Amino acid sequence: MMDKHYLTPLFLPESIAVFAGPKDSDEPRFAQAQAVSAALRAQRFAGRLVFIDIHTTGTLADLAQTRADLAIIALPPEDVIEALEVAGRIKCRAALVLGSGVNPDRAAEMHRVARRHGMHMLGPNSLGVQRPRAGLNASLVGPLAAAGSLALVSQSGALTASILDWSTQNTVGFSAVVSLGPHTSVDLAQVLDFLATDPQTHSIVVYMEGISNARRFMSALRAAANAKPVVVLKAGRKKAGNQAAQTHSGTIVGSDDVFDAALRRAGAVRVRSFVELFSAAKCLASRYRPVGKRLSIITNGGGPGVLAADWVSEIGLDLGPLSPELARDIAPQLPALASMSDLLDLSEDATPAHYRTAIDAAGRDRNIDGILVVHSPKSGVDAAEVAQAMAEAKSHLNKPLLSCWMGDASVGKAREVLAAAAIPTFRTPEAAVGAFGNIASFYQNQQLLQQTPPPLSALAKPDVEGARLIIENVLAERRKVLTEMESKALLSAFHIPVTQTILARSANEA
């Protein structure tokens, strides 16, 4: 049996002590506390809840019999220290401090108290945690999300709330939602470390503005990305955003180019916009994973299909045409005007049965890694029936199936059918292709990381003796710094490429 992760009391507690102020208080300073209490009571949390008011002496007298895994503290900043002391007294192993506006000095004091009692503390300035399968809504970001296999970790409470609101209409469920604020004790790296081994989580979406410990973050990210897909949206790519992110999150933002390279090295996928993050979340929620970048496009309109194909080339994917053998097999079952040269253009006469035939064929083709259906409204064709045909076809597929439903007024019902079947659907061909590309990038990164570098024996041996002579000469002259020529000679001794340099001893020589 595996040992429990040290953050299990925080993310999977069996008992919770809730510090939320006086019951039914109408004081403005307890507004957030009342909201958290209501959220916790509204759900069917399987564990035990104990509500504690630190200002009630009778309650404190009974604490000798109280024990809890997690302390949830939703009090004004001036009351948090006392609540942490009480939480330590009842042997809580983790603490979640909700709210905002805690300055660095007060946050540091909270950290000291939590450490003294051996508690792992998420917060302060956190908007909380949700664990939908456990019925736990310890957050200030809205109602409990639907249960799913996607974990969301965010350094912005506003974006967390926005994503959860969006997920309701898009049928995206979550295994965990974690809001990290500035000056939190449990950081992004530790949350990733937990999610890497969390059986409820199959993929992870991260919004971040900076990190406090680069080495620990990279180690945790590499471990998580090695186990499951991780998609990251990082703010602060440009100077203005960089400064704003540092102010907001209280973390080190750093060079964007360095961060980009580090993400690729860790095997994670980076997206560049909030729209791309939404798109990635849709695809990850479906749980099907591409093993390559060959995308088959099935459409009933040449224009939208060509737009999708253009974007396939634009972002470095490959168009996946149907094999000649399969194309010949299904040709009699398709409209007379259907074309299968590169796209599967079913023509305007396409019916739900034609879509089903094309999807089934693409699903059997080993040279296709994913399928995108692009549908445009056509008179006489029920879009909802086409969507139902896609839903039925999906049950037999072992590769990603995405859809782009053009139009709006006439395709609302179709989108509902697709959402119920957990088929990611998009409004533009570019968004759909981009979403597939981001998820395919994860597996491409994993393959690159698993490639074995050539053995050292296959390379020319370094000139160790020459390098030793350079260093000995510098030391003999009692110098600590190498000249440019010496530095390049040293690098060249180990076959590290350098620019050619010729030493000129005078202006005339130069």
Coordinates of C-alpha atoms in Angstrom, one line a residue:
M1 CA 0.0 0.0 0.0
M2 CA 1.4 3.4 -1.0
D3 CA 2.0 5.9 1.7
K4 CA -0.3 8.9 1.7
H5 CA 1.0 12.2 0.3
Y6 CA 1.9 14.7 3.0
L7 CA -0.8 17.1 1.5
T8 CA -3.5 14.5 1.8
P9 CA -4.9 16.2 4.9
L10 CA -5.3 19.4 2.9
F11 CA -6.8 18.0 -0.3
L12 CA -8.5 14.8 1.0
P13 CA -9.4 15.5 4.6
E14 CA -11.6 13.1 6.6
S15 CA -12.4 15.8 9.2
I16 CA -12.5 19.6 9.0
A17 CA -12.5 22.3 11.7
V18 CA -14.1 25.4 10.2
F19 CA -13.2 28.8 11.7
A20 CA -15.8 31.1 10.3
G21 CA -16.7 33.5 13.1
P22 CA -20.1 33.8 14.9
K23 CA -22.9 31.9 13.3
D24 CA -25.4 34.1 11.3
S25 CA -23.3 37.2 11.9
D26 CA -24.3 40.1 9.7
E27 CA -21.0 42.0 10.3
P28 CA -19.4 42.9 7.0
R29 CA -16.0 41.6 8.2
F30 CA -17.5 38.1 8.5
A31 CA -19.1 38.2 5.0
Q32 CA -16.6 35.8 3.5
A33 CA -16.7 33.5 6.5
Q34 CA -20.5 33.2 6.1
A35 CA -20.1 32.5 2.4
V36 CA -17.6 29.6 3.1
S37 CA -19.8 28.2 5.9
A38 CA -22.8 28.2 3.5
A39 CA -20.8 26.6 0.7
L40 CA -19.6 23.8 3.0
R41 CA -23.0 23.1 4.5
A42 CA -24.6 23.1 1.0
Q43 CA -22.5 20.1 -0.2
R44 CA -22.5 16.5 0.9
F45 CA -19.0 16.3 2.3
A46 CA -18.4 12.7 3.3
G47 CA -16.3 13.6 6.3
R48 CA -16.9 15.3 9.6
L49 CA -17.3 19.1 9.9
V50 CA -16.8 21.0 13.2
F51 CA -17.5 24.7 13.3
I52 CA -15.4 26.7 15.8
D53 CA -15.8 30.3 16.9
I54 CA -12.6 31.5 18.5
H55 CA -14.5 34.2 20.4
T56 CA -16.7 31.8 22.2
T57 CA -15.0 30.6 25.4
G58 CA -17.5 27.7 25.8
T59 CA -16.4 26.2 22.5
L60 CA -12.7 26.6 23.3
A61 CA -13.3 24.7 26.6
D62 CA -14.5 21.7 24.6
L63 CA -11.4 21.6 22.3
A64 CA -9.8 18.8 24.3
Q65 CA -12.1 16.4 22.6
T66 CA -11.8 17.9 19.1
R67 CA -9.6 16.6 16.4
A68 CA -9.4 17.4 12.7
D69 CA -7.2 16.9 9.7
L70 CA -7.8 20.3 8.1
A71 CA -8.5 23.7 9.5
I72 CA -10.4 26.1 7.2
I73 CA -9.9 29.6 8.3
A74 CA -12.1 32.3 6.8
L75 CA -11.6 35.1 9.3
P76 CA -10.5 38.8 9.1
P77 CA -6.6 39.0 9.0
E78 CA -6.4 40.1 12.6
D79 CA -8.0 36.9 13.8
V80 CA -6.1 34.4 11.7
I81 CA -3.1 34.0 14.0
E82 CA -5.3 33.0 17.0
A83 CA -7.3 30.6 14.8
L84 CA -4.0 28.9 13.7
E85 CA -3.0 28.5 17.3
V86 CA -6.3 26.8 18.1
A87 CA -5.9 24.6 15.0
G88 CA -2.5 23.6 16.2
R89 CA -3.9 22.8 19.6
I90 CA -6.5 20.4 18.1
K91 CA -3.7 18.6 16.1
C92 CA -4.8 19.8 12.6
R93 CA -2.2 18.7 10.0
A94 CA -3.1 21.3 7.4
A95 CA -4.6 24.7 7.3
L96 CA -6.4 26.6 4.5
V97 CA -6.5 30.4 5.1
L98 CA -9.1 32.0 2.8
G99 CA -9.5 35.7 2.0
S100 CA -7.3 38.5 0.6
G101 CA -5.4 41.6 1.6
V102 CA -2.8 39.9 3.9
N103 CA 0.5 41.8 3.7
P104 CA 3.9 40.0 3.6
D105 CA 4.8 40.7 7.3
R106 CA 1.5 39.3 8.6
A107 CA 1.8 36.3 6.1
A108 CA 5.3 35.5 7.4
E109 CA 3.9 35.5 11.0
M110 CA 1.2 33.0 9.9
H111 CA 3.8 30.8 8.3
R112 CA 5.8 30.7 11.5
V113 CA 2.8 29.7 13.6
A114 CA 1.8 27.0 11.1
R115 CA 5.4 25.6 11.0
R116 CA 5.6 25.5 14.8
H117 CA 2.5 23.4 14.9
G118 CA 3.6 21.2 12.0
M119 CA 0.8 22.3 9.7
H120 CA 1.0 22.6 5.9
M121 CA -0.7 25.9 5.1
L122 CA -2.4 26.9 1.9
G123 CA -2.7 30.7 2.1
P124 CA -3.1 33.3 3.1
N125 CA -4.7 35.2 0.2
S126 CA -6.1 32.0 -1.3
L127 CA -9.6 31.7 -2.6
G128 CA -9.7 28.1 -1.6
V129 CA -10.0 24.5 -2.8
Q130 CA -12.6 22.4 -4.4
R131 CA -12.7 18.6 -4.5
P132 CA -15.9 17.8 -6.4
R133 CA -15.9 14.0 -5.9
A134 CA -15.5 14.4 -2.2
G135 CA -18.3 17.0 -2.1
L136 CA -15.8 19.6 -0.7
N137 CA -16.3 23.3 -1.6
A138 CA -13.9 25.2 0.7
S139 CA -13.7 28.2 -1.7
L140 CA -14.8 31.7 -2.5
V141 CA -15.0 31.1 -6.2
G142 CA -18.6 30.0 -6.6
P143 CA -20.6 26.8 -6.5
L144 CA -19.0 23.4 -6.4
A145 CA -17.8 22.4 -9.9
A146 CA -18.9 19.2 -11.6
A147 CA -16.8 16.2 -11.0
G148 CA -14.2 15.2 -13.7
S149 CA -10.6 14.3 -14.2
L150 CA -9.1 17.7 -14.9
A151 CA -7.3 19.6 -12.2
L152 CA -7.1 23.4 -12.3
V153 CA -4.3 25.2 -10.4
S154 CA -4.3 29.0 -10.6
Q155 CA -2.5 32.0 -9.1
S156 CA -5.4 34.2 -9.9
G157 CA -8.7 34.0 -8.0
A158 CA -10.5 36.0 -10.7
L159 CA -9.4 33.6 -13.5
T160 CA -10.3 30.6 -11.3
A161 CA -13.8 31.9 -10.9
S162 CA -14.1 32.7 -14.6
I163 CA -13.0 29.2 -15.7
L164 CA -15.4 27.5 -13.3
D165 CA -18.2 29.7 -14.6
W166 CA -17.3 28.8 -18.2
S167 CA -17.1 25.1 -17.3
T168 CA -20.7 24.9 -16.4
Q169 CA -21.9 25.7 -19.9
N170 CA -19.2 23.5 -21.5
T171 CA -19.7 20.4 -19.5
V172 CA -16.1 20.3 -18.2
G173 CA -15.6 18.6 -14.8
F174 CA -12.8 18.9 -12.3
S175 CA -10.9 16.5 -10.0
A176 CA -9.5 19.5 -8.1
V177 CA -9.6 23.3 -8.1
V178 CA -6.8 25.0 -6.2
S179 CA -6.5 28.8 -5.9
L180 CA -3.0 30.0 -4.9
G181 CA -2.5 33.6 -3.8
P182 CA 0.5 35.7 -3.0
H183 CA 2.6 34.7 0.0
T184 CA 1.1 31.3 0.3
S185 CA 3.1 28.7 2.3
V186 CA 2.1 25.6 0.2
D187 CA 3.2 26.7 -3.2
L188 CA 2.6 25.7 -6.9
A189 CA 5.4 23.1 -6.8
Q190 CA 3.9 21.3 -3.9
V191 CA 0.4 21.3 -5.4
L192 CA 1.8 19.8 -8.6
D193 CA 3.7 17.2 -6.6
F194 CA 0.3 16.1 -5.0
L195 CA -1.6 16.1 -8.3
A196 CA 1.1 14.0 -10.0
T197 CA 0.1 11.0 -8.0
D198 CA -3.6 11.9 -7.4
P199 CA -5.7 9.0 -8.9
Q200 CA -8.7 11.3 -9.5
T201 CA -6.6 13.6 -11.7
H202 CA -5.8 12.6 -15.3
S203 CA -4.6 16.0 -16.6
I204 CA -3.6 19.4 -15.2
V205 CA -4.2 23.0 -16.3
V206 CA -2.1 25.7 -14.7
Y207 CA -2.4 29.5 -14.7
M208 CA 0.7 31.1 -13.2
E209 CA 2.4 34.4 -12.9
G210 CA 5.7 33.4 -11.3
I211 CA 7.5 31.0 -9.0
S212 CA 9.2 31.3 -5.7
N213 CA 11.6 28.4 -6.0
A214 CA 12.6 27.5 -9.5
R215 CA 14.4 24.3 -8.7
R216 CA 11.5 22.8 -6.7
F217 CA 9.0 24.0 -9.4
M218 CA 10.9 22.3 -12.2
S219 CA 11.3 19.1 -10.3
A220 CA 7.6 18.9 -9.5
L221 CA 6.6 20.0 -13.1
R222 CA 8.8 17.3 -14.6
A223 CA 7.3 14.6 -12.4
A224 CA 3.8 15.7 -13.1
A225 CA 4.2 16.0 -16.8
N226 CA 5.9 12.6 -16.9
A227 CA 2.7 11.1 -15.4
K228 CA -0.1 13.1 -17.1
P229 CA -0.6 16.0 -19.5
V230 CA 0.2 19.4 -18.0
V231 CA -0.8 22.6 -19.9
V232 CA 0.5 26.0 -18.6
L233 CA -0.6 29.5 -19.3
K234 CA 1.9 32.0 -17.9
A235 CA 1.3 35.7 -17.6
G236 CA 4.0 38.4 -17.7
R237 CA 5.5 37.5 -21.2
K238 CA 6.1 41.2 -21.9
K239 CA 7.7 43.9 -19.7
A240 CA 4.4 45.6 -18.7
G241 CA 2.7 42.3 -17.8
N242 CA 5.9 41.0 -16.2
Q243 CA 5.8 43.9 -13.7
A244 CA 2.1 43.6 -13.1
A245 CA 2.4 39.8 -12.4
Q246 CA 5.2 40.3 -9.9
T247 CA 3.1 42.9 -8.0
H248 CA 0.0 40.7 -8.1
S249 CA 1.4 37.3 -7.2
G250 CA 4.4 38.3 -5.2
T251 CA 6.6 35.8 -7.0
I252 CA 9.7 35.8 -9.3
V253 CA 8.6 36.2 -12.9
G254 CA 11.9 35.9 -14.7
S255 CA 12.8 35.7 -18.4
D256 CA 10.0 34.5 -20.6
D257 CA 12.4 32.8 -23.0
V258 CA 14.1 30.9 -20.2
F259 CA 10.7 29.9 -18.9
D260 CA 9.6 28.7 -22.3
A261 CA 12.7 26.5 -22.7
A262 CA 12.3 25.1 -19.2
L263 CA 8.7 24.2 -19.8
R264 CA 9.6 22.2 -22.9
R265 CA 12.5 20.6 -21.1
A266 CA 10.0 19.5 -18.4
G267 CA 7.6 18.0 -21.0
A268 CA 4.7 20.4 -20.3
V269 CA 2.8 22.3 -23.0
R270 CA 2.6 26.1 -22.9
V271 CA -0.4 28.0 -24.3
R272 CA -0.3 31.8 -25.0
S273 CA -3.8 33.0 -24.3
F274 CA -6.8 32.5 -22.1
V275 CA -8.8 31.2 -25.2
E276 CA -6.2 28.6 -25.8
L277 CA -6.3 27.6 -22.1
F278 CA -10.1 27.1 -22.4
S279 CA -9.6 25.1 -25.6
A280 CA -7.0 22.8 -24.0
A281 CA -9.3 22.3 -21.0
K282 CA -12.1 21.1 -23.3
C283 CA -9.8 18.6 -25.0
L284 CA -8.2 17.3 -21.8
A285 CA -11.6 16.8 -20.2
S286 CA -12.5 14.3 -23.0
R287 CA -9.6 12.1 -21.8
Y288 CA -8.7 10.9 -25.2
R289 CA -5.0 11.6 -26.1
P290 CA -3.4 11.8 -29.5
V291 CA -0.2 9.9 -30.1
G292 CA 0.9 12.0 -33.0
K293 CA 0.1 15.2 -34.9
R294 CA -1.8 13.9 -37.9
L295 CA -5.3 15.4 -38.0
S296 CA -8.1 14.2 -40.3
I297 CA -10.6 16.9 -41.3
I298 CA -14.1 15.9 -42.2
T299 CA -16.4 18.7 -43.4
N300 CA -19.5 19.4 -45.4
G301 CA -18.1 22.7 -46.8
G302 CA -15.0 23.4 -48.7
G303 CA -14.3 26.9 -47.3
P304 CA -14.3 26.0 -43.6
G305 CA -12.4 22.8 -44.3
V306 CA -9.7 24.7 -46.2
L307 CA -9.4 27.2 -43.3
A308 CA -8.9 24.3 -40.9
A309 CA -6.3 22.7 -43.2
D310 CA -4.4 26.1 -43.5
W311 CA -4.2 26.3 -39.7
V312 CA -2.9 22.7 -39.6
S313 CA 0.1 23.8 -41.7
E314 CA 0.4 27.1 -39.9
I315 CA 1.0 25.5 -36.4
G316 CA 3.2 22.6 -37.6
L317 CA 0.7 19.8 -37.6
D318 CA 0.2 17.3 -40.4
L319 CA -3.0 16.8 -42.4
G320 CA -4.1 13.2 -42.1
P321 CA -5.8 12.1 -45.4
L322 CA -7.6 8.8 -45.5
S323 CA -5.6 5.9 -46.8
P324 CA -6.4 5.0 -50.5
E325 CA -7.7 1.6 -49.5
L326 CA -10.2 3.0 -46.9
A327 CA -11.2 5.8 -49.3
R328 CA -12.1 3.2 -52.0
D329 CA -14.0 1.2 -49.5
I330 CA -16.3 4.0 -48.3
A331 CA -16.6 5.9 -51.6
P332 CA -19.9 4.1 -52.6
Q333 CA -21.4 5.0 -49.2
L334 CA -20.8 8.8 -49.6
P335 CA -22.4 11.5 -51.8
A336 CA -21.4 11.6 -55.4
L337 CA -19.7 14.9 -55.0
A338 CA -17.6 13.9 -52.0
S339 CA -13.9 14.4 -52.2
M340 CA -11.2 12.5 -50.3
S341 CA -7.9 13.8 -51.8
D342 CA -6.7 15.4 -48.6
L343 CA -9.7 16.6 -46.6
L344 CA -12.8 14.4 -46.4
D345 CA -15.2 16.9 -48.0
L346 CA -18.5 15.2 -47.9
S347 CA -20.2 18.0 -49.9
E348 CA -23.4 19.9 -49.1
D349 CA -25.4 16.7 -49.5
A350 CA -23.9 15.1 -46.4
T351 CA -26.3 13.4 -44.0
P352 CA -25.7 12.1 -40.5
A353 CA -25.1 8.6 -41.9
H354 CA -22.4 10.0 -44.2
Y355 CA -20.6 11.7 -41.3
R356 CA -20.8 8.4 -39.3
T357 CA -19.2 6.5 -42.2
A358 CA -16.4 9.0 -42.6
I359 CA -15.6 9.1 -38.8
D360 CA -15.6 5.3 -38.5
A361 CA -13.1 5.1 -41.5
A362 CA -10.8 7.7 -40.0
G363 CA -11.0 5.9 -36.7
R364 CA -9.7 2.7 -38.3
D365 CA -6.9 4.5 -40.2
R366 CA -3.6 3.9 -38.3
N367 CA -2.1 7.0 -40.0
I368 CA -4.6 9.3 -38.4
D369 CA -4.1 10.5 -34.8
G370 CA -7.1 12.7 -34.4
I371 CA -10.4 13.6 -36.1
L372 CA -11.9 17.1 -36.5
V373 CA -15.5 17.4 -37.9
V374 CA -16.3 20.9 -39.3
H375 CA -20.0 21.3 -39.9
S376 CA -21.8 24.3 -41.5
P377 CA -25.6 24.8 -41.3
K378 CA -27.4 23.4 -44.4
S379 CA -31.0 23.6 -45.3
G380 CA -32.7 20.2 -44.8
V381 CA -30.0 18.8 -42.6
D382 CA -30.8 18.6 -38.8
A383 CA -27.6 19.7 -37.1
A384 CA -28.6 17.9 -33.9
E385 CA -28.9 14.6 -35.8
V386 CA -25.4 15.0 -37.2
A387 CA -24.2 15.7 -33.6
Q388 CA -25.9 12.5 -32.5
A389 CA -24.2 10.5 -35.2
M390 CA -20.9 11.9 -33.9
A391 CA -21.7 10.9 -30.3
E392 CA -22.5 7.4 -31.5
A393 CA -19.3 7.1 -33.5
K394 CA -17.2 8.3 -30.5
S395 CA -18.1 5.3 -28.5
H396 CA -16.1 3.1 -30.9
L397 CA -13.0 5.4 -31.2
N398 CA -9.7 5.2 -29.4
K399 CA -8.4 8.6 -30.7
P400 CA -9.5 12.2 -30.1
L401 CA -12.7 13.4 -31.8
L402 CA -13.2 17.2 -32.0
S403 CA -15.9 19.3 -33.6
C404 CA -16.3 22.8 -35.0
W405 CA -19.9 23.8 -35.4
M406 CA -20.1 26.9 -37.6
G407 CA -23.0 29.3 -37.1
D408 CA -25.0 29.9 -33.9
A409 CA -28.8 30.2 -33.9
S410 CA -29.5 26.9 -35.7
V411 CA -26.9 24.8 -34.0
G412 CA -27.5 25.3 -30.3
K413 CA -29.2 21.9 -29.8
A414 CA -26.3 20.2 -31.7
R415 CA -23.8 21.8 -29.3
E416 CA -25.8 20.5 -26.3
V417 CA -25.7 16.9 -27.8
L418 CA -21.9 17.2 -28.3
A419 CA -21.3 18.5 -24.8
A420 CA -23.3 15.7 -23.3
A421 CA -21.1 13.2 -25.2
A422 CA -17.9 15.0 -24.0
I423 CA -16.9 15.9 -27.5
P424 CA -15.0 19.2 -27.5
T425 CA -16.7 21.7 -29.8
F426 CA -15.4 25.0 -31.1
R427 CA -16.9 27.9 -33.0
T428 CA -14.0 28.4 -35.4
P429 CA -11.8 26.0 -37.4
E430 CA -8.6 27.7 -36.1
A431 CA -9.6 27.3 -32.5
A432 CA -10.4 23.6 -33.0
V433 CA -7.1 22.8 -34.8
G434 CA -5.1 24.9 -32.2
A435 CA -6.7 22.9 -29.4
F436 CA -5.7 19.6 -31.0
G437 CA -2.2 21.0 -31.6
N438 CA -1.6 21.9 -28.0
I439 CA -2.6 18.5 -26.7
A440 CA -0.5 16.8 -29.4
S441 CA 2.5 18.9 -28.4
F442 CA 2.5 17.2 -25.0
Y443 CA 3.1 13.8 -26.5
Q444 CA 5.6 15.2 -28.9
N445 CA 7.5 16.7 -25.9
Q446 CA 7.4 13.3 -24.1
Q447 CA 8.9 11.5 -27.1
L448 CA 11.7 14.0 -27.3
L449 CA 12.5 13.6 -23.6
Q450 CA 12.6 9.8 -23.9
Q451 CA 15.1 9.9 -26.7
T452 CA 18.5 8.6 -25.6
P453 CA 21.5 11.0 -26.3
P454 CA 24.4 9.5 -28.3
P455 CA 27.0 7.8 -26.1
L456 CA 30.1 9.8 -25.3
S457 CA 32.2 7.2 -26.9
A458 CA 30.8 8.2 -30.3
L459 CA 32.1 11.7 -29.9
A460 CA 35.7 12.9 -30.3
K461 CA 37.6 12.8 -27.0
P462 CA 38.2 16.1 -25.3
D463 CA 41.7 17.6 -25.2
V464 CA 42.0 17.3 -21.4
E465 CA 45.8 17.9 -21.5
G466 CA 45.4 21.1 -23.6
A467 CA 42.8 22.4 -21.2
R468 CA 45.0 21.6 -18.2
L469 CA 47.9 23.6 -19.8
I470 CA 45.6 26.7 -20.3
I471 CA 44.5 26.6 -16.6
E472 CA 48.0 26.0 -15.3
N473 CA 49.3 29.0 -17.3
V474 CA 46.7 31.3 -15.9
L475 CA 47.4 30.1 -12.3
A476 CA 51.1 30.5 -12.8
E477 CA 50.5 34.1 -13.7
R478 CA 48.4 34.4 -10.5
R479 CA 45.3 35.4 -12.4
K480 CA 41.7 34.4 -11.6
V481 CA 40.1 35.5 -14.9
L482 CA 40.7 34.0 -18.4
T483 CA 41.2 36.2 -21.4
E484 CA 38.7 35.9 -24.3
M485 CA 41.2 33.9 -26.3
E486 CA 42.0 31.5 -23.4
S487 CA 38.2 31.0 -22.7
K488 CA 37.5 30.1 -26.3
A489 CA 40.5 27.7 -26.4
L490 CA 39.3 26.0 -23.2
L491 CA 35.8 25.6 -24.6
S492 CA 37.2 24.3 -27.9
A493 CA 39.2 21.7 -26.0
F494 CA 35.9 20.1 -25.1
H495 CA 34.4 20.5 -28.6
I496 CA 32.0 23.3 -27.6
P497 CA 31.5 25.6 -30.6
V498 CA 32.9 29.1 -30.4
T499 CA 33.1 32.0 -32.8
Q500 CA 36.4 32.4 -34.6
T501 CA 38.6 35.0 -33.1
I502 CA 42.0 36.4 -34.3
L503 CA 44.1 38.3 -31.8
A504 CA 45.3 41.7 -33.1
R505 CA 48.2 43.3 -31.2
S506 CA 47.8 46.7 -32.7
A507 CA 45.3 48.9 -34.6
N508 CA 47.2 48.2 -37.8
E509 CA 47.0 44.4 -37.4
A510 CA 43.2 44.7 -36.7

